[in-house]
Amino acid sequence: MDKMTKSAQNLRKKATPQENKLWYEFLKDYDVPIHRQKVKGNYVLDFYCSKAKLAIELDGSGHYFKGKSIKDEERTQALEDYGIEVIRFGNNDVTDNFYGVCTAIDEKIKERIDELKSEP
């Protein structure tokens, strides 16, 4: 087993309460397949919808420090170079506005699938 796959497995085992809530209460049974802790290149994505080429990232408070936010921007750019769009939510968004997060994800997945269908 490679290093990235092992890292993804560990992240699944140590999921935050917000990741578990989003997974078990919404994404796990979503109409389009979504994967948890999916390896893409040198990155492990919190959630990934391959049909929509969409990464869904949940950020804890550590992501708001300057050094980490710069790394997040670099990571987002690298994923966009693969053709993957990244949407981010804070853990507090999942805690305080779960319905809004789910609605935004649902709308973005549908939008991306429609966009990808219309590409030549």
Short mmCIF file of N, CA, C and O in Angstrom, two decimals:
data_model
loop_
_atom_site.label_atom_id
_atom_site.label_comp_id
_atom_site.label_asym_id
_atom_site.label_seq_id
_atom_site.Cartn_x
_atom_site.Cartn_y
_atom_site.Cartn_z
N MET A 1 0.85 -1.18 0.00
CA MET A 1 0.00 0.00 0.00
C MET A 1 0.90 1.24 0.00
O MET A 1 1.84 1.33 0.77
N ASP A 2 0.58 2.19 -0.87
CA ASP A 2 1.42 3.39 -0.94
C ASP A 2 1.12 4.36 0.20
O ASP A 2 0.12 4.24 0.91
N LYS A 3 2.01 5.32 0.34
CA LYS A 3 1.95 6.29 1.45
C LYS A 3 0.65 7.11 1.43
O LYS A 3 0.04 7.35 2.47
N MET A 4 0.24 7.57 0.24
CA MET A 4 -0.96 8.41 0.14
C MET A 4 -2.23 7.62 0.50
O MET A 4 -3.11 8.14 1.17
N THR A 5 -2.31 6.37 0.05
CA THR A 5 -3.47 5.54 0.38
C THR A 5 -3.55 5.30 1.88
O THR A 5 -4.62 5.38 2.48
N LYS A 6 -2.41 5.03 2.48
CA LYS A 6 -2.36 4.81 3.93
C LYS A 6 -2.79 6.08 4.67
O LYS A 6 -3.54 6.04 5.64
N SER A 7 -2.33 7.23 4.18
CA SER A 7 -2.72 8.52 4.78
C SER A 7 -4.23 8.72 4.68
O SER A 7 -4.88 9.14 5.64
N ALA A 8 -4.80 8.40 3.52
CA ALA A 8 -6.25 8.53 3.33
C ALA A 8 -7.01 7.65 4.31
O ALA A 8 -8.01 8.07 4.89
N GLN A 9 -6.55 6.42 4.49
CA GLN A 9 -7.21 5.51 5.43
C GLN A 9 -7.15 6.07 6.86
O GLN A 9 -8.14 6.00 7.59
N ASN A 10 -6.00 6.60 7.24
CA ASN A 10 -5.87 7.18 8.58
C ASN A 10 -6.79 8.38 8.76
O ASN A 10 -7.40 8.55 9.82
N LEU A 11 -6.90 9.21 7.73
CA LEU A 11 -7.79 10.37 7.81
C LEU A 11 -9.25 9.94 7.94
O LEU A 11 -10.03 10.59 8.64
N ARG A 12 -9.64 8.86 7.27
CA ARG A 12 -11.01 8.36 7.41
C ARG A 12 -11.28 7.92 8.84
O ARG A 12 -12.33 8.18 9.40
N LYS A 13 -10.30 7.24 9.44
CA LYS A 13 -10.45 6.76 10.81
C LYS A 13 -10.50 7.91 11.81
O LYS A 13 -11.13 7.79 12.86
N LYS A 14 -9.82 9.02 11.49
CA LYS A 14 -9.74 10.14 12.42
C LYS A 14 -10.58 11.33 11.94
O LYS A 14 -10.25 12.48 12.21
N ALA A 15 -11.66 11.05 11.26
CA ALA A 15 -12.51 12.12 10.72
C ALA A 15 -13.03 13.02 11.83
O ALA A 15 -13.31 12.56 12.95
N THR A 16 -13.18 14.29 11.51
CA THR A 16 -13.73 15.24 12.47
C THR A 16 -15.23 14.96 12.62
O THR A 16 -15.86 14.35 11.73
N PRO A 17 -15.83 15.44 13.70
CA PRO A 17 -17.29 15.28 13.84
C PRO A 17 -18.04 15.91 12.65
O PRO A 17 -19.04 15.35 12.19
N GLN A 18 -17.54 17.01 12.13
CA GLN A 18 -18.21 17.67 11.00
C GLN A 18 -18.09 16.84 9.72
O GLN A 18 -19.04 16.74 8.95
N GLU A 19 -16.91 16.24 9.50
CA GLU A 19 -16.76 15.36 8.33
C GLU A 19 -17.71 14.17 8.44
O GLU A 19 -18.37 13.81 7.46
N ASN A 20 -17.79 13.58 9.63
CA ASN A 20 -18.69 12.44 9.82
C ASN A 20 -20.15 12.85 9.62
O ASN A 20 -20.92 12.12 9.00
N LYS A 21 -20.53 14.00 10.15
CA LYS A 21 -21.92 14.47 9.99
C LYS A 21 -22.24 14.65 8.51
O LYS A 21 -23.26 14.15 8.03
N LEU A 22 -21.37 15.35 7.78
CA LEU A 22 -21.62 15.59 6.36
C LEU A 22 -21.66 14.28 5.59
O LEU A 22 -22.52 14.09 4.73
N TRP A 23 -20.78 13.35 5.92
CA TRP A 23 -20.74 12.07 5.23
C TRP A 23 -21.99 11.23 5.53
O TRP A 23 -22.70 10.83 4.63
N TYR A 24 -22.24 10.98 6.80
CA TYR A 24 -23.31 10.05 7.17
C TYR A 24 -24.71 10.61 7.00
O TYR A 24 -25.65 9.87 6.75
N GLU A 25 -24.85 11.93 7.10
CA GLU A 25 -26.18 12.52 7.02
C GLU A 25 -26.51 13.10 5.65
O GLU A 25 -27.65 13.52 5.42
N PHE A 26 -25.52 13.11 4.72
CA PHE A 26 -25.82 13.69 3.41
C PHE A 26 -25.07 13.01 2.25
O PHE A 26 -25.68 12.47 1.34
N LEU A 27 -23.76 13.03 2.29
CA LEU A 27 -22.99 12.61 1.10
C LEU A 27 -22.98 11.11 0.85
O LEU A 27 -22.93 10.68 -0.30
N LYS A 28 -23.01 10.31 1.89
CA LYS A 28 -22.90 8.85 1.75
C LYS A 28 -23.97 8.29 0.82
O LYS A 28 -23.70 7.41 0.00
N ASP A 29 -25.17 8.79 0.92
CA ASP A 29 -26.28 8.27 0.11
C ASP A 29 -26.73 9.25 -0.97
O ASP A 29 -27.85 9.16 -1.46
N TYR A 30 -25.85 10.17 -1.34
CA TYR A 30 -26.17 11.15 -2.38
C TYR A 30 -26.41 10.42 -3.70
O TYR A 30 -25.87 9.34 -3.94
N ASP A 31 -27.21 11.02 -4.59
CA ASP A 31 -27.58 10.39 -5.87
C ASP A 31 -26.39 10.07 -6.77
O ASP A 31 -26.45 9.14 -7.56
N VAL A 32 -25.34 10.88 -6.70
CA VAL A 32 -24.13 10.68 -7.49
C VAL A 32 -23.05 10.19 -6.54
O VAL A 32 -22.93 10.71 -5.43
N PRO A 33 -22.26 9.19 -6.93
CA PRO A 33 -21.24 8.67 -6.01
C PRO A 33 -20.23 9.74 -5.56
O PRO A 33 -19.74 10.53 -6.36
N ILE A 34 -19.97 9.73 -4.27
CA ILE A 34 -18.99 10.63 -3.66
C ILE A 34 -18.09 9.76 -2.79
O ILE A 34 -18.55 8.85 -2.11
N HIS A 35 -16.80 10.06 -2.83
CA HIS A 35 -15.81 9.29 -2.08
C HIS A 35 -15.24 10.13 -0.95
O HIS A 35 -15.06 11.33 -1.10
N ARG A 36 -14.92 9.46 0.14
CA ARG A 36 -14.27 10.10 1.29
C ARG A 36 -12.77 9.91 1.19
O ARG A 36 -12.31 8.84 0.84
N GLN A 37 -12.03 10.96 1.56
CA GLN A 37 -10.58 10.89 1.63
C GLN A 37 -10.01 10.23 0.37
O GLN A 37 -9.33 9.21 0.41
N LYS A 38 -10.31 10.83 -0.76
CA LYS A 38 -9.90 10.33 -2.06
C LYS A 38 -8.52 10.89 -2.43
O LYS A 38 -8.30 12.09 -2.35
N VAL A 39 -7.61 10.02 -2.84
CA VAL A 39 -6.28 10.44 -3.26
C VAL A 39 -6.35 10.93 -4.70
O VAL A 39 -6.87 10.24 -5.58
N LYS A 40 -5.85 12.14 -4.91
CA LYS A 40 -5.71 12.72 -6.26
C LYS A 40 -4.33 13.34 -6.32
O LYS A 40 -4.05 14.33 -5.64
N GLY A 41 -3.45 12.74 -7.11
CA GLY A 41 -2.08 13.24 -7.19
C GLY A 41 -1.41 13.14 -5.84
O GLY A 41 -1.42 12.09 -5.20
N ASN A 42 -0.88 14.26 -5.37
CA ASN A 42 -0.20 14.30 -4.07
C ASN A 42 -1.11 14.76 -2.95
O ASN A 42 -0.62 15.18 -1.90
N TYR A 43 -2.41 14.72 -3.17
CA TYR A 43 -3.36 15.26 -2.19
C TYR A 43 -4.40 14.22 -1.80
O TYR A 43 -4.76 13.35 -2.59
N VAL A 44 -4.89 14.37 -0.58
CA VAL A 44 -6.02 13.58 -0.11
C VAL A 44 -7.17 14.56 0.05
O VAL A 44 -7.10 15.49 0.85
N LEU A 45 -8.23 14.36 -0.73
CA LEU A 45 -9.39 15.25 -0.71
C LEU A 45 -10.38 14.76 0.35
O LEU A 45 -10.63 13.56 0.46
N ASP A 46 -10.97 15.68 1.10
CA ASP A 46 -11.95 15.28 2.10
C ASP A 46 -13.07 14.48 1.46
O ASP A 46 -13.40 13.38 1.90
N PHE A 47 -13.66 15.05 0.40
CA PHE A 47 -14.72 14.37 -0.35
C PHE A 47 -14.51 14.68 -1.83
O PHE A 47 -14.10 15.78 -2.18
N TYR A 48 -14.82 13.70 -2.68
CA TYR A 48 -14.61 13.91 -4.11
C TYR A 48 -15.74 13.27 -4.91
O TYR A 48 -16.07 12.10 -4.72
N CYS A 49 -16.30 14.06 -5.82
CA CYS A 49 -17.32 13.59 -6.75
C CYS A 49 -16.69 13.57 -8.14
O CYS A 49 -16.48 14.63 -8.74
N SER A 50 -16.35 12.38 -8.63
CA SER A 50 -15.66 12.29 -9.92
C SER A 50 -16.55 12.71 -11.08
O SER A 50 -16.07 13.32 -12.03
N LYS A 51 -17.83 12.42 -11.01
CA LYS A 51 -18.73 12.78 -12.10
C LYS A 51 -18.79 14.30 -12.29
O LYS A 51 -18.91 14.80 -13.41
N ALA A 52 -18.67 15.04 -11.20
CA ALA A 52 -18.70 16.50 -11.25
C ALA A 52 -17.30 17.11 -11.22
O ALA A 52 -17.16 18.33 -11.30
N LYS A 53 -16.28 16.26 -11.08
CA LYS A 53 -14.90 16.74 -10.90
C LYS A 53 -14.88 17.84 -9.84
O LYS A 53 -14.41 18.95 -10.06
N LEU A 54 -15.42 17.49 -8.67
CA LEU A 54 -15.58 18.45 -7.58
C LEU A 54 -15.00 17.90 -6.29
O LEU A 54 -15.36 16.79 -5.86
N ALA A 55 -14.11 18.68 -5.67
CA ALA A 55 -13.58 18.37 -4.35
C ALA A 55 -14.32 19.23 -3.34
O ALA A 55 -14.52 20.43 -3.55
N ILE A 56 -14.74 18.60 -2.26
CA ILE A 56 -15.43 19.29 -1.17
C ILE A 56 -14.51 19.21 0.04
O ILE A 56 -14.21 18.12 0.53
N GLU A 57 -14.04 20.36 0.50
CA GLU A 57 -13.09 20.42 1.59
C GLU A 57 -13.72 21.08 2.81
O GLU A 57 -14.40 22.10 2.68
N LEU A 58 -13.50 20.48 3.97
CA LEU A 58 -13.92 21.08 5.24
C LEU A 58 -12.69 21.57 5.96
O LEU A 58 -11.74 20.81 6.15
N ASP A 59 -12.70 22.82 6.34
CA ASP A 59 -11.55 23.43 6.97
C ASP A 59 -11.80 23.71 8.44
O ASP A 59 -12.78 24.36 8.79
N GLY A 60 -10.90 23.22 9.27
CA GLY A 60 -10.93 23.55 10.69
C GLY A 60 -10.24 24.88 10.91
O GLY A 60 -9.76 25.52 9.98
N SER A 61 -10.14 25.29 12.14
CA SER A 61 -9.59 26.62 12.46
C SER A 61 -8.15 26.77 12.01
O SER A 61 -7.71 27.88 11.70
N GLY A 62 -7.40 25.70 11.92
CA GLY A 62 -6.01 25.77 11.50
C GLY A 62 -5.83 26.27 10.09
O GLY A 62 -4.76 26.76 9.72
N HIS A 63 -6.84 26.16 9.27
CA HIS A 63 -6.75 26.58 7.87
C HIS A 63 -6.77 28.10 7.70
O HIS A 63 -6.54 28.59 6.61
N TYR A 64 -7.06 28.82 8.76
CA TYR A 64 -7.21 30.26 8.63
C TYR A 64 -5.93 31.03 8.98
O TYR A 64 -5.91 32.24 8.91
N PHE A 65 -4.88 30.31 9.34
CA PHE A 65 -3.59 30.96 9.56
C PHE A 65 -2.93 31.19 8.22
O PHE A 65 -3.09 30.40 7.29
N LYS A 66 -2.16 32.27 8.11
CA LYS A 66 -1.61 32.69 6.82
C LYS A 66 -0.85 31.57 6.10
O LYS A 66 -1.06 31.32 4.93
N GLY A 67 0.05 30.89 6.78
CA GLY A 67 0.84 29.84 6.15
C GLY A 67 -0.03 28.72 5.60
O GLY A 67 0.20 28.23 4.49
N LYS A 68 -1.03 28.33 6.35
CA LYS A 68 -1.91 27.24 5.90
C LYS A 68 -2.81 27.71 4.77
O LYS A 68 -3.07 26.97 3.83
N SER A 69 -3.29 28.94 4.84
CA SER A 69 -4.17 29.42 3.77
C SER A 69 -3.42 29.53 2.45
O SER A 69 -3.98 29.28 1.39
N ILE A 70 -2.13 29.86 2.51
CA ILE A 70 -1.32 29.90 1.28
C ILE A 70 -1.18 28.49 0.72
O ILE A 70 -1.31 28.27 -0.48
N LYS A 71 -0.93 27.51 1.58
CA LYS A 71 -0.84 26.11 1.12
C LYS A 71 -2.17 25.65 0.53
O LYS A 71 -2.19 24.92 -0.45
N ASP A 72 -3.27 26.06 1.14
CA ASP A 72 -4.59 25.71 0.61
C ASP A 72 -4.77 26.30 -0.78
O ASP A 72 -5.32 25.64 -1.67
N GLU A 73 -4.32 27.53 -0.98
CA GLU A 73 -4.44 28.16 -2.30
C GLU A 73 -3.60 27.41 -3.33
O GLU A 73 -4.04 27.19 -4.47
N GLU A 74 -2.38 27.00 -2.95
CA GLU A 74 -1.51 26.25 -3.86
C GLU A 74 -2.16 24.90 -4.19
O GLU A 74 -2.14 24.46 -5.34
N ARG A 75 -2.72 24.27 -3.20
CA ARG A 75 -3.38 22.98 -3.39
C ARG A 75 -4.58 23.13 -4.32
O ARG A 75 -4.78 22.33 -5.23
N THR A 76 -5.38 24.17 -4.08
CA THR A 76 -6.54 24.42 -4.93
C THR A 76 -6.09 24.63 -6.38
O THR A 76 -6.69 24.07 -7.31
N GLN A 77 -5.04 25.40 -6.59
CA GLN A 77 -4.54 25.64 -7.95
C GLN A 77 -4.08 24.34 -8.60
O GLN A 77 -4.37 24.09 -9.77
N ALA A 78 -3.36 23.52 -7.85
CA ALA A 78 -2.90 22.24 -8.40
C ALA A 78 -4.08 21.35 -8.79
O ALA A 78 -4.07 20.72 -9.85
N LEU A 79 -5.12 21.32 -7.97
CA LEU A 79 -6.29 20.52 -8.28
C LEU A 79 -7.03 21.08 -9.48
O LEU A 79 -7.51 20.33 -10.34
N GLU A 80 -7.11 22.41 -9.58
CA GLU A 80 -7.74 23.02 -10.74
C GLU A 80 -6.98 22.69 -12.01
O GLU A 80 -7.58 22.54 -13.08
N ASP A 81 -5.66 22.53 -11.90
CA ASP A 81 -4.87 22.12 -13.06
C ASP A 81 -5.25 20.71 -13.52
O ASP A 81 -5.08 20.38 -14.69
N TYR A 82 -5.77 19.88 -12.62
CA TYR A 82 -6.31 18.56 -12.97
C TYR A 82 -7.74 18.66 -13.52
O TYR A 82 -8.35 17.65 -13.86
N GLY A 83 -8.31 19.86 -13.51
CA GLY A 83 -9.70 20.03 -13.94
C GLY A 83 -10.70 19.85 -12.82
O GLY A 83 -11.90 19.71 -13.06
N ILE A 84 -10.23 19.84 -11.58
CA ILE A 84 -11.09 19.63 -10.41
C ILE A 84 -11.39 20.98 -9.77
O ILE A 84 -10.48 21.74 -9.44
N GLU A 85 -12.66 21.28 -9.60
CA GLU A 85 -13.05 22.48 -8.87
C GLU A 85 -13.09 22.14 -7.38
O GLU A 85 -13.47 21.04 -6.99
N VAL A 86 -12.69 23.10 -6.56
CA VAL A 86 -12.66 22.91 -5.11
C VAL A 86 -13.63 23.88 -4.46
O VAL A 86 -13.62 25.07 -4.76
N ILE A 87 -14.49 23.35 -3.60
CA ILE A 87 -15.32 24.22 -2.76
C ILE A 87 -14.96 23.93 -1.31
O ILE A 87 -14.69 22.80 -0.94
N ARG A 88 -14.94 24.98 -0.51
CA ARG A 88 -14.52 24.88 0.89
C ARG A 88 -15.60 25.40 1.82
O ARG A 88 -16.25 26.39 1.52
N PHE A 89 -15.70 24.70 2.92
CA PHE A 89 -16.59 25.13 4.00
C PHE A 89 -15.81 25.01 5.30
O PHE A 89 -15.00 24.10 5.47
N GLY A 90 -16.07 25.91 6.21
CA GLY A 90 -15.49 25.78 7.54
C GLY A 90 -16.26 24.74 8.34
O GLY A 90 -17.45 24.51 8.09
N ASN A 91 -15.57 24.12 9.28
CA ASN A 91 -16.28 23.17 10.15
C ASN A 91 -17.47 23.84 10.83
O ASN A 91 -18.52 23.23 11.01
N ASN A 92 -17.30 25.13 11.16
CA ASN A 92 -18.40 25.85 11.81
C ASN A 92 -19.61 25.98 10.88
O ASN A 92 -20.74 26.04 11.35
N ASP A 93 -19.38 26.02 9.57
CA ASP A 93 -20.51 26.07 8.63
C ASP A 93 -21.35 24.80 8.74
O ASP A 93 -22.59 24.85 8.74
N VAL A 94 -20.68 23.66 8.85
CA VAL A 94 -21.40 22.38 8.97
C VAL A 94 -22.15 22.33 10.29
O VAL A 94 -23.30 21.89 10.35
N THR A 95 -21.53 22.83 11.35
CA THR A 95 -22.16 22.81 12.67
C THR A 95 -23.34 23.78 12.74
O THR A 95 -24.41 23.42 13.23
N ASP A 96 -23.16 25.00 12.21
CA ASP A 96 -24.15 26.05 12.39
C ASP A 96 -25.17 26.17 11.26
O ASP A 96 -26.24 26.76 11.46
N ASN A 97 -24.84 25.65 10.07
CA ASN A 97 -25.72 25.82 8.92
C ASN A 97 -25.68 24.58 8.02
O ASN A 97 -25.39 24.67 6.83
N PHE A 98 -25.94 23.43 8.62
CA PHE A 98 -25.83 22.16 7.90
C PHE A 98 -26.69 22.14 6.64
O PHE A 98 -26.24 21.76 5.56
N TYR A 99 -27.92 22.58 6.75
CA TYR A 99 -28.82 22.59 5.59
C TYR A 99 -28.26 23.46 4.47
O TYR A 99 -28.29 23.09 3.30
N GLY A 100 -27.73 24.62 4.81
CA GLY A 100 -27.15 25.52 3.82
C GLY A 100 -25.96 24.91 3.11
O GLY A 100 -25.79 25.05 1.90
N VAL A 101 -25.10 24.22 3.86
CA VAL A 101 -23.93 23.55 3.27
C VAL A 101 -24.40 22.47 2.31
O VAL A 101 -23.92 22.38 1.18
N CYS A 102 -25.36 21.66 2.74
CA CYS A 102 -25.86 20.58 1.88
C CYS A 102 -26.49 21.14 0.60
O CYS A 102 -26.27 20.61 -0.49
N THR A 103 -27.24 22.21 0.74
CA THR A 103 -27.87 22.85 -0.43
C THR A 103 -26.80 23.37 -1.39
O THR A 103 -26.90 23.17 -2.60
N ALA A 104 -25.78 24.03 -0.86
CA ALA A 104 -24.71 24.57 -1.70
C ALA A 104 -23.96 23.45 -2.43
O ALA A 104 -23.65 23.57 -3.62
N ILE A 105 -23.70 22.35 -1.74
CA ILE A 105 -23.01 21.21 -2.37
C ILE A 105 -23.89 20.62 -3.47
O ILE A 105 -23.42 20.37 -4.59
N ASP A 106 -25.15 20.41 -3.17
CA ASP A 106 -26.09 19.85 -4.15
C ASP A 106 -26.15 20.72 -5.41
O ASP A 106 -26.05 20.22 -6.54
N GLU A 107 -26.28 22.02 -5.21
CA GLU A 107 -26.36 22.94 -6.36
C GLU A 107 -25.06 22.92 -7.17
O GLU A 107 -25.09 22.91 -8.40
N LYS A 108 -23.90 22.89 -6.49
CA LYS A 108 -22.61 22.91 -7.18
C LYS A 108 -22.39 21.61 -7.96
O LYS A 108 -21.89 21.65 -9.09
N ILE A 109 -22.77 20.48 -7.39
CA ILE A 109 -22.61 19.21 -8.11
C ILE A 109 -23.45 19.22 -9.38
O ILE A 109 -22.97 18.88 -10.47
N LYS A 110 -24.69 19.63 -9.27
CA LYS A 110 -25.57 19.67 -10.45
C LYS A 110 -25.04 20.64 -11.50
O LYS A 110 -25.03 20.34 -12.69
N GLU A 111 -24.56 21.81 -11.05
CA GLU A 111 -24.00 22.82 -11.96
C GLU A 111 -22.78 22.26 -12.69
O GLU A 111 -22.65 22.40 -13.91
N ARG A 112 -21.87 21.62 -11.95
CA ARG A 112 -20.65 21.07 -12.55
C ARG A 112 -20.97 19.95 -13.54
O ARG A 112 -20.35 19.89 -14.61
N ILE A 113 -21.90 19.08 -13.20
CA ILE A 113 -22.25 18.00 -14.12
C ILE A 113 -22.81 18.58 -15.41
O ILE A 113 -22.44 18.14 -16.51
N ASP A 114 -23.67 19.58 -15.31
CA ASP A 114 -24.22 20.24 -16.51
C ASP A 114 -23.10 20.89 -17.33
O ASP A 114 -23.07 20.79 -18.54
N GLU A 115 -22.15 21.57 -16.65
CA GLU A 115 -21.03 22.20 -17.35
C GLU A 115 -20.19 21.16 -18.09
O GLU A 115 -19.82 21.38 -19.24
N LEU A 116 -19.90 20.06 -17.42
CA LEU A 116 -19.05 19.04 -18.03
C LEU A 116 -19.73 18.35 -19.21
O LEU A 116 -19.08 17.97 -20.17
N LYS A 117 -21.06 18.21 -19.13
CA LYS A 117 -21.81 17.62 -20.25
C LYS A 117 -21.72 18.49 -21.49
O LYS A 117 -21.72 17.99 -22.60
N SER A 118 -21.70 19.81 -21.31
CA SER A 118 -21.73 20.73 -22.44
C SER A 118 -20.34 20.99 -23.03
O SER A 118 -20.23 21.64 -24.05
N GLU A 119 -19.28 20.47 -22.37
CA GLU A 119 -17.94 20.64 -22.92
C GLU A 119 -17.78 19.76 -24.15
O GLU A 119 -18.29 18.64 -24.19
N PRO A 120 -17.04 20.25 -25.15
CA PRO A 120 -16.84 19.44 -26.36
C PRO A 120 -16.00 18.20 -26.12
O PRO A 120 -15.26 18.08 -25.25
#
